[in-house]
Amino acid sequence: MTSNPNADAWNQHKWRKETSWWDDLEVDTELLASRNVTVFDWLEEVAPDPYEHDYILYTDGSGCAGGWGGYAAIWERIELQNELRSPISRGCLVSGTYGSTVQRSELNAFLDGVHSILTERGRELQEQAIDEAERYKLGTEGILPQFTGPDRISILWYTDRSNISQSLLYDLNGDPLASRAKERDLWMRWSFMAKHVCVTPMCRPRNVVDGQAICDELAGAARALLKGASASLAASSAKIYPIESWQLKRPQTAIF
């Protein structure tokens, strides 16, 4: 932490971010521009170390309008062991849906990854609850009520999608740095989950980070698998009874 927060505007800004890091991230874009620093370079400099987060999340999506899309997420849980914080467990999900653009696939990967993390922690709370009254306080799903205020789960998120990651950051007026005008249904999901997690978005070029590169491969494989399965289903079904083309274009979801 900067010892003298009043040294200059840059240090004052950095100090303010470090002392309240787990609040919604606000970025002084004019200050960064004056220093010729990108928002993600700034994040890398002032954000807590990766293993200071509760989880590290890697995601990627593959899709196109009017076709199948696939996406994947991998997460690592970080805890203190042998006096050092390090990963103690990992999880993974691969999913896909019809009519998904790359943008929607990328955002779905992030949202489903965060939801899986919340579910994992919520189930643990249910198992640790000592009686039915305590379980009732946790909620019917045993997930979200515990993770509010300072107890929100901190997540370092690696993605190659700059516009989505900047949508999680705010300017000093409280507006997202990137528009959320599209995919509003998915951003509604995020507005609910955002109350229970603190996300540090870190955008990196495609496949530079190992976990994100694995997600990229899994997402592409899921998309190809769903596309092939759909074609096989259409061909086999046509032999039994005719199916109108519109029936095959209804939104569908497959989870592995």
XYZ file of N, CA, C and O in Angstrom, residues 28 75 135 144 181 183 205 209 229 232:
40
model
N -10.413 6.048 -13.093
C -10.248 7.422 -13.545
C -9.625 7.368 -14.937
O -8.408 7.342 -15.095
N -12.001 -23.034 -13.212
C -11.729 -22.207 -12.044
C -10.816 -22.955 -11.067
O -10.833 -24.175 -10.973
N -29.425 -23.773 8.387
C -29.590 -24.038 6.960
C -30.673 -23.144 6.371
O -30.556 -22.662 5.242
N -26.430 -17.849 -1.936
C -26.071 -16.445 -1.992
C -26.127 -15.635 -0.699
O -25.315 -14.740 -0.542
N -25.485 -2.437 -23.601
C -26.740 -2.299 -24.344
C -27.160 -3.604 -25.009
O -28.355 -3.882 -25.168
N -27.105 -7.941 -25.317
C -27.167 -9.087 -24.395
C -27.712 -8.667 -23.028
O -27.173 -9.031 -21.985
N -4.306 -11.227 -24.465
C -4.475 -11.733 -25.831
C -4.851 -13.213 -25.834
O -4.542 -13.952 -24.895
N -2.677 -16.970 -21.744
C -2.804 -17.573 -20.424
C -3.217 -19.035 -20.596
O -4.172 -19.338 -21.323
N -23.856 -33.106 -33.941
C -24.985 -33.832 -33.361
C -26.301 -33.333 -33.917
O -27.228 -34.114 -34.168
N -26.764 -34.753 -37.423
C -27.104 -36.174 -37.368
C -28.544 -36.391 -36.926
O -29.254 -37.247 -37.451
